[in-house]
Coordinates of C-alpha atoms in Angstrom, one line a residue:
M144 CA 155.1 67.1 126.8
R145 CA 154.8 70.0 129.3
H146 CA 155.3 72.6 126.6
L147 CA 152.0 71.7 124.9
I148 CA 149.7 71.7 127.9
P149 CA 148.6 75.4 127.6
V150 CA 147.7 74.9 123.9
L151 CA 145.9 71.7 124.6
A152 CA 143.8 73.4 127.3
L153 CA 142.8 76.0 124.7
L154 CA 141.8 73.3 122.3
G155 CA 139.8 71.4 124.9
L156 CA 142.1 68.4 125.0
T157 CA 143.9 66.7 127.8
A158 CA 147.7 66.4 127.8
T159 CA 147.5 62.7 127.3
A160 CA 145.2 63.0 124.3
A161 CA 147.6 64.7 121.9
L162 CA 151.2 64.4 120.6
A163 CA 153.8 66.1 122.7
S164 CA 156.5 67.2 120.3
P165 CA 158.1 65.9 117.1
G166 CA 160.6 64.0 119.2
D167 CA 157.7 62.2 121.0
Q168 CA 155.8 60.8 118.0
R169 CA 156.0 57.2 119.2
P170 CA 153.7 54.7 121.0
G171 CA 152.7 56.0 124.4
H172 CA 152.3 59.6 123.1
R173 CA 149.1 59.4 121.1
A174 CA 146.7 62.0 119.9
E175 CA 143.2 60.5 119.7
K176 CA 140.4 61.3 117.4
P177 CA 138.4 64.2 118.9
A178 CA 135.3 62.9 120.6
S179 CA 133.2 65.7 119.2
V180 CA 133.4 68.6 116.8
E181 CA 133.8 72.0 118.4
L182 CA 132.9 74.8 116.0
G183 CA 133.2 77.8 118.2
V184 CA 131.4 81.0 117.5
R185 CA 132.6 82.0 114.0
P186 CA 130.2 80.0 111.8
F187 CA 127.2 81.4 113.8
F188 CA 128.5 84.9 113.6
L189 CA 128.7 84.5 109.8
V190 CA 125.2 83.3 109.6
D191 CA 123.9 86.1 111.8
D192 CA 125.7 88.6 109.5
M193 CA 124.0 87.3 106.3
A194 CA 121.3 89.3 104.6
D195 CA 117.9 87.8 104.9
S196 CA 117.4 84.9 102.5
R197 CA 116.2 81.3 102.4
L198 CA 119.8 80.2 102.8
K199 CA 120.1 82.2 106.0
Q200 CA 116.9 80.7 107.3
K201 CA 118.1 77.2 106.5
L202 CA 121.5 77.8 108.2
Q203 CA 119.8 79.3 111.3
Q204 CA 117.6 76.3 111.7
C205 CA 120.7 74.1 111.3
A206 CA 122.5 76.1 114.0
Q207 CA 119.8 75.3 116.5
R208 CA 120.3 71.6 116.2
G209 CA 123.7 72.0 117.8
Q210 CA 125.2 68.6 116.9
F211 CA 127.9 68.5 114.2
T212 CA 130.3 65.9 112.9
A213 CA 133.5 65.9 110.8
R214 CA 133.1 66.1 107.0
D215 CA 135.5 65.5 104.2
F216 CA 134.1 68.6 102.4
S217 CA 135.9 70.5 105.1
I218 CA 139.7 70.6 104.4
G219 CA 142.1 72.1 106.8
H220 CA 144.4 74.3 104.7
R221 CA 147.8 74.1 106.4
G222 CA 145.8 73.1 109.5
A223 CA 143.9 76.0 111.0
P224 CA 146.3 79.0 110.3
L225 CA 143.7 81.8 110.8
Q226 CA 144.8 81.5 114.5
F227 CA 147.5 78.8 114.8
P228 CA 151.0 78.7 113.3
E229 CA 150.6 76.7 110.1
H230 CA 151.8 73.2 109.7
T231 CA 152.2 72.6 113.4
V232 CA 150.8 70.0 115.8
E233 CA 148.6 72.7 117.3
S234 CA 147.3 73.9 113.9
Y235 CA 146.5 70.4 112.7
T236 CA 144.9 69.4 116.0
A237 CA 142.7 72.5 115.9
A238 CA 141.6 71.7 112.4
A239 CA 140.5 68.2 113.5
R240 CA 138.7 69.6 116.5
M241 CA 136.7 71.8 114.1
G242 CA 135.7 68.9 112.0
A243 CA 138.0 69.0 109.1
G244 CA 137.7 65.5 107.5
I245 CA 140.9 66.1 105.5
V246 CA 144.1 67.9 106.7
E247 CA 147.0 69.2 104.6
C248 CA 150.7 68.8 105.1
D249 CA 152.7 70.8 102.5
V250 CA 155.8 68.7 101.9
T251 CA 159.4 69.9 101.3
F252 CA 162.8 68.6 102.3
T253 CA 165.8 69.4 104.5
K254 CA 169.5 69.5 103.7
D255 CA 169.7 65.7 104.5
K256 CA 166.7 65.1 102.3
E257 CA 164.1 64.4 105.0
L258 CA 160.5 65.4 104.3
V259 CA 159.0 68.0 106.6
C260 CA 155.8 70.0 106.7
R261 CA 156.3 73.6 105.4
H262 CA 154.3 75.6 102.9
A263 CA 157.5 76.4 101.0
Q264 CA 161.1 75.3 101.1
N265 CA 162.2 78.9 101.5
D266 CA 159.7 80.2 104.2
L267 CA 161.5 79.5 107.5
H268 CA 162.2 83.2 107.9
T269 CA 158.5 84.0 107.9
T270 CA 157.0 80.9 109.5
T271 CA 159.6 80.0 112.3
N272 CA 161.8 81.7 114.8
I273 CA 165.0 80.8 112.9
L274 CA 166.3 84.4 112.7
V275 CA 166.6 84.6 116.5
T276 CA 168.4 81.3 116.8
P277 CA 172.0 80.2 116.1
L278 CA 170.8 78.7 112.8
A279 CA 170.3 82.1 111.3
V280 CA 173.9 82.0 110.1
K281 CA 173.0 79.1 107.8
C282 CA 170.3 80.9 105.9
T283 CA 170.7 81.2 102.1
T284 CA 170.5 85.0 102.4
P285 CA 171.5 86.5 105.8
F286 CA 169.3 89.1 107.3
V287 CA 169.7 92.6 105.7
P288 CA 167.9 95.4 107.6
A289 CA 165.5 97.8 106.0
T290 CA 166.5 101.2 104.9
L291 CA 164.2 104.0 106.1
D292 CA 164.0 107.7 105.1
A293 CA 163.9 110.5 107.5
D294 CA 160.1 110.1 107.9
G295 CA 160.4 106.4 108.7
K296 CA 159.1 105.2 105.4
V297 CA 160.7 102.2 103.8
V298 CA 163.2 102.9 101.1
T299 CA 164.4 99.3 100.7
P300 CA 162.6 96.5 102.6
A301 CA 164.4 94.1 104.9
K302 CA 165.7 91.1 103.1
V303 CA 166.4 87.5 104.1
E304 CA 165.8 83.9 102.9
C305 CA 166.0 80.8 105.0
R306 CA 165.4 77.4 103.5
T307 CA 164.7 74.0 104.9
S308 CA 167.5 72.8 102.6
D309 CA 169.9 75.1 104.6
I310 CA 169.6 72.9 107.7
T311 CA 169.4 69.3 108.7
L312 CA 166.3 67.6 110.2
A313 CA 167.9 67.6 113.6
E314 CA 168.4 71.4 113.3
F315 CA 164.8 71.8 111.9
R316 CA 163.5 70.1 115.0
T317 CA 164.9 72.9 117.2
L318 CA 162.8 75.6 115.6
R319 CA 159.3 76.8 116.7
G320 CA 156.5 77.7 114.3
K321 CA 155.0 81.2 114.2
M322 CA 152.3 82.9 112.2
D323 CA 153.4 83.4 108.6
A324 CA 154.3 87.0 108.5
F325 CA 157.2 89.5 108.4
N326 CA 157.8 93.2 108.9
P327 CA 159.4 94.8 105.8
A328 CA 160.5 97.8 107.8
A329 CA 162.5 95.7 110.3
R330 CA 165.9 96.9 111.4
T331 CA 166.6 93.8 113.5
P332 CA 165.8 90.1 113.1
Q333 CA 163.5 90.4 116.1
E334 CA 161.5 93.1 114.4
Y335 CA 161.3 91.1 111.2
L336 CA 159.4 88.3 113.0
G337 CA 156.4 90.7 113.4
G338 CA 153.9 91.8 110.8
T339 CA 151.1 89.4 111.6
A340 CA 147.9 90.4 109.7
N341 CA 145.4 92.2 111.9
F342 CA 142.7 89.6 111.2
R343 CA 145.0 86.8 112.6
T344 CA 146.5 86.5 116.0
D345 CA 149.8 85.8 117.7
L346 CA 148.0 84.5 120.8
Y347 CA 149.0 80.9 120.0
S348 CA 152.5 81.6 118.7
G349 CA 154.4 81.6 121.9
L350 CA 157.2 79.4 123.3
T351 CA 154.6 76.8 124.3
S352 CA 153.3 76.3 120.8
G353 CA 154.3 76.1 117.2
T354 CA 155.5 72.5 117.2
L355 CA 157.0 71.7 113.8
M356 CA 156.6 68.2 112.2
T357 CA 158.1 65.9 109.7
H358 CA 155.9 64.5 107.0
A359 CA 156.0 61.0 108.6
E360 CA 155.0 62.5 112.0
S361 CA 152.1 64.3 110.4
I362 CA 150.9 61.0 109.0
E363 CA 150.9 59.4 112.4
L364 CA 149.1 62.4 113.9
F365 CA 146.5 62.4 111.2
K366 CA 145.9 58.7 111.7
R367 CA 145.4 59.2 115.4
L368 CA 143.1 62.2 114.8
G369 CA 141.0 60.1 112.4
V370 CA 141.4 62.4 109.4
K371 CA 142.3 61.8 105.7
M372 CA 145.4 63.4 104.3
T373 CA 146.2 65.7 101.5
P374 CA 150.0 66.2 101.1
E375 CA 151.2 68.8 98.6
L376 CA 154.6 68.2 97.1
K377 CA 156.1 71.7 97.0
S378 CA 158.4 73.0 94.3
A379 CA 162.0 73.0 95.4
S380 CA 163.8 76.3 95.9
V381 CA 167.1 74.5 95.1
T382 CA 168.0 73.2 91.7
M383 CA 166.9 69.7 91.2
P384 CA 168.4 67.1 91.3
F385 CA 169.6 68.2 94.8
D386 CA 172.7 66.3 95.8
G387 CA 171.5 63.4 93.7
F388 CA 167.9 63.7 94.9
T389 CA 165.7 63.9 91.7
Q390 CA 162.2 65.3 91.3
E391 CA 161.0 61.7 90.7
A392 CA 162.7 60.4 93.8
Y393 CA 161.1 63.3 95.8
A394 CA 157.6 62.5 94.5
Q395 CA 158.1 58.8 95.2
K396 CA 159.5 59.4 98.7
M397 CA 156.4 61.2 99.7
I398 CA 154.1 58.3 98.6
D399 CA 156.5 55.8 100.2
E400 CA 156.0 57.4 103.6
Y401 CA 152.3 56.6 103.3
K402 CA 152.9 53.1 102.3
Q403 CA 155.4 52.6 105.1
A404 CA 152.8 53.9 107.5
G405 CA 150.2 51.5 106.2
V406 CA 147.9 54.2 105.0
S407 CA 145.3 53.2 102.4
P408 CA 145.5 55.2 99.1
R409 CA 141.8 56.0 99.6
Q410 CA 142.8 58.1 102.6
V411 CA 145.3 60.2 100.6
F412 CA 144.8 63.1 98.2
A413 CA 148.4 63.8 96.9
Q414 CA 148.7 67.3 95.4
S415 CA 151.1 69.3 93.2
F416 CA 151.2 72.4 91.1
N417 CA 153.6 70.5 88.9
I418 CA 151.7 68.4 86.4
N419 CA 154.7 66.1 86.0
D420 CA 154.4 65.1 89.7
V421 CA 150.7 64.3 89.3
L422 CA 151.4 62.3 86.1
Y423 CA 154.2 60.5 87.8
W424 CA 151.8 59.3 90.5
V425 CA 149.2 58.4 87.9
R426 CA 151.6 56.3 86.0
N427 CA 153.8 54.8 88.8
E428 CA 151.5 54.7 91.8
A429 CA 148.2 54.0 90.3
A430 CA 146.3 53.5 93.6
F431 CA 147.4 56.9 94.9
G432 CA 147.2 58.4 91.4
K433 CA 143.5 57.8 91.2
Q434 CA 142.8 60.7 93.5
A435 CA 145.9 62.8 92.9
V436 CA 145.1 66.5 92.7
Y437 CA 146.5 68.9 90.0
L438 CA 146.6 72.3 91.6
D439 CA 146.0 75.3 89.3
D440 CA 148.4 78.3 89.8
A441 CA 146.4 80.8 87.7
N442 CA 146.7 84.4 89.0
T443 CA 143.8 85.8 86.9
V444 CA 140.8 84.5 85.0
A445 CA 142.8 85.0 81.8
D446 CA 145.4 82.5 83.0
L447 CA 142.9 79.6 83.4
P448 CA 143.0 76.6 81.1
G449 CA 140.2 76.3 78.6
R450 CA 137.9 73.3 77.9
N451 CA 140.3 71.5 75.6
E452 CA 143.1 71.6 78.1
L453 CA 140.8 70.4 80.9
V454 CA 139.7 67.5 78.6
D455 CA 143.4 66.8 78.0
Y456 CA 144.1 66.5 81.7
K457 CA 141.3 63.9 82.0
S458 CA 142.7 61.9 79.0
Q459 CA 146.1 61.7 80.7
G460 CA 144.5 60.2 83.8
I461 CA 144.1 63.2 86.0
Q462 CA 140.9 62.9 87.9
I463 CA 140.8 66.0 90.2
V464 CA 141.7 69.6 89.7
A465 CA 142.0 72.3 92.4
P466 CA 141.9 75.9 91.3
P467 CA 141.6 79.0 93.5
I468 CA 138.1 80.0 94.4
F469 CA 138.0 82.9 91.9
A470 CA 138.4 80.4 89.1
L471 CA 135.1 78.7 89.9
L472 CA 132.8 81.7 90.5
S473 CA 131.5 84.7 88.6
T474 CA 128.5 87.0 88.7
N475 CA 125.5 87.3 86.4
A476 CA 123.6 90.3 85.1
A477 CA 121.6 90.5 88.4
G478 CA 124.8 90.5 90.5
D479 CA 124.3 87.0 91.8
I480 CA 127.3 84.6 92.4
V481 CA 127.2 81.9 89.8
P482 CA 129.5 79.1 88.5
S483 CA 132.2 80.4 86.1
Q484 CA 133.0 79.2 82.6
Y485 CA 136.0 77.3 84.0
A486 CA 133.8 75.5 86.5
R487 CA 131.3 74.4 83.8
D488 CA 134.2 73.3 81.6
A489 CA 135.8 71.3 84.3
R490 CA 132.6 69.5 85.1
A491 CA 131.9 68.8 81.4
A492 CA 135.4 67.3 81.2
G493 CA 134.4 64.9 84.0
L494 CA 136.9 66.3 86.5
G495 CA 136.4 66.4 90.2
I496 CA 137.0 69.8 91.7
I497 CA 138.4 71.1 95.0
A498 CA 138.5 74.8 95.8
W499 CA 141.2 76.8 97.7
S500 CA 141.2 78.7 100.0
L501 CA 138.5 80.2 102.3
E502 CA 139.1 82.5 105.3
R503 CA 142.4 83.9 103.9
S504 CA 141.2 87.3 102.9
G505 CA 140.5 89.1 106.1
L506 CA 137.5 91.4 106.5
L507 CA 135.2 91.2 103.5
A508 CA 132.7 94.0 104.1
D509 CA 135.3 96.7 103.2
G510 CA 135.6 95.5 99.6
N511 CA 138.9 95.0 97.6
N512 CA 139.1 91.5 98.9
G513 CA 142.0 90.5 96.6
F514 CA 143.1 87.3 94.9
Y515 CA 140.4 84.8 96.0
Y516 CA 137.4 87.1 95.3
Q517 CA 138.6 88.9 92.2
S518 CA 136.0 87.5 89.8
F519 CA 133.0 88.1 92.0
D520 CA 134.0 90.7 94.6
S521 CA 131.2 93.0 93.5
A522 CA 128.7 90.5 95.0
I523 CA 130.4 90.5 98.4
Q524 CA 128.9 92.9 100.9
T525 CA 129.2 91.3 104.4
E526 CA 131.3 88.8 106.2
G527 CA 128.3 86.5 106.1
D528 CA 128.6 86.3 102.3
V529 CA 131.2 83.6 102.9
M530 CA 128.2 81.3 103.3
R531 CA 126.8 82.3 99.9
V532 CA 130.2 81.5 98.4
L533 CA 130.2 78.1 100.0
D534 CA 126.6 77.4 98.9
V535 CA 127.3 78.1 95.2
L536 CA 130.5 76.1 95.3
A537 CA 128.7 73.1 96.8
R538 CA 125.3 73.3 95.3
D539 CA 126.0 74.7 91.8
V540 CA 129.7 74.0 91.1
K541 CA 129.5 70.7 93.0
V542 CA 133.0 70.8 94.4
M543 CA 134.3 67.8 96.3
G544 CA 135.6 70.0 99.1
V545 CA 136.9 73.4 100.1
F546 CA 140.2 74.3 101.7
S547 CA 139.8 76.7 104.7
D548 CA 142.1 78.4 107.1
W549 CA 139.4 78.0 109.7
P550 CA 137.6 74.7 109.0
A551 CA 134.8 75.3 111.5
T552 CA 133.1 77.4 108.7
T553 CA 133.2 74.7 106.1
T554 CA 132.4 72.0 108.6
F555 CA 129.2 73.8 109.7
Y556 CA 128.1 74.4 106.1
A557 CA 128.8 70.8 105.1
N558 CA 126.7 69.5 108.1
C559 CA 123.8 71.9 107.2
A560 CA 123.9 70.9 103.5
G561 CA 124.1 67.2 104.2
L562 CA 127.5 66.9 102.5
R563 CA 129.8 64.0 103.6

């Protein structure tokens, strides 16, 4: 347990109040539900940065009350990866400390078909220290250094691919999590591990943090932290079936681990980008299927489903859709942020809506804010406009919740807006 003490101190927890390591997820090593929500300074910075408006006045008044509680509207996307390595004990605990009422474990599997928390089956080279461990030799694609020209510009970027399916669970447990990043100009594996975006930090990615977890261990941690759970069944990088492990068995195994842990289906929002996974749960695990979430993988507005397709989702038993934020928002002639056509169609179809993901786009005031803001970027002028985005999503689109990389922001807004 010694290796977590520095991180726990940063989170305001005692060493006895949190899980030690994946190997210590057993009675006697318990992480308790945080006694209070600690928002830190960011939500208040965002409010101060807003242009004058009635919303800003309302949020300023709310900030003065100073007492906040966890809310289901606030969903910890991969935990709290704006500052902590994603899908780690430290990231999950930070999310709960900031009042996320629901926390996400993205689910994939190892070579021996054990479920673990990783955003992708093939991201170990960007989210862990695998390249500087003996396990690097087991990677699907060994490290190939970048080729640079005489001026140091990249001619061909560094290449490598390491999958959870390359290693066993026992080997997975030896790794440490780091911020999801890489250096395309790397000439060595050590250099490749760099590249963290300048709006994130490596402060909590040292040898004392980045504790990886199995899916089952995440369930136990979430139970102890008192949060609901939203596992996402990730697409496999290997061909399925994998050594006899079918897609259906994969989807079933994820649900079985909740049942084995005695978790009520009402506490679980199973997700997938694969509609067949969602329909499998709807048809074979009705209690969990009631609030299974179909994730939309649209890259542009033109890729989004129309009203008839959304109605068809509902007719098949899907109750909740989760598109990226840009799918739900647009601008009107006056330049105001307003609900999109997709948002209106999804509501008309009777679907619940969850939005992803806030706090992933870095600085907003410089414009060109990329994927999540593409349909309404012209309306974004300051960092504080995040609060305007949340207000339209909650008040006008009426989303059930919002994924965030820094859940303090969504927790604060949900408290001020009276959302559960």
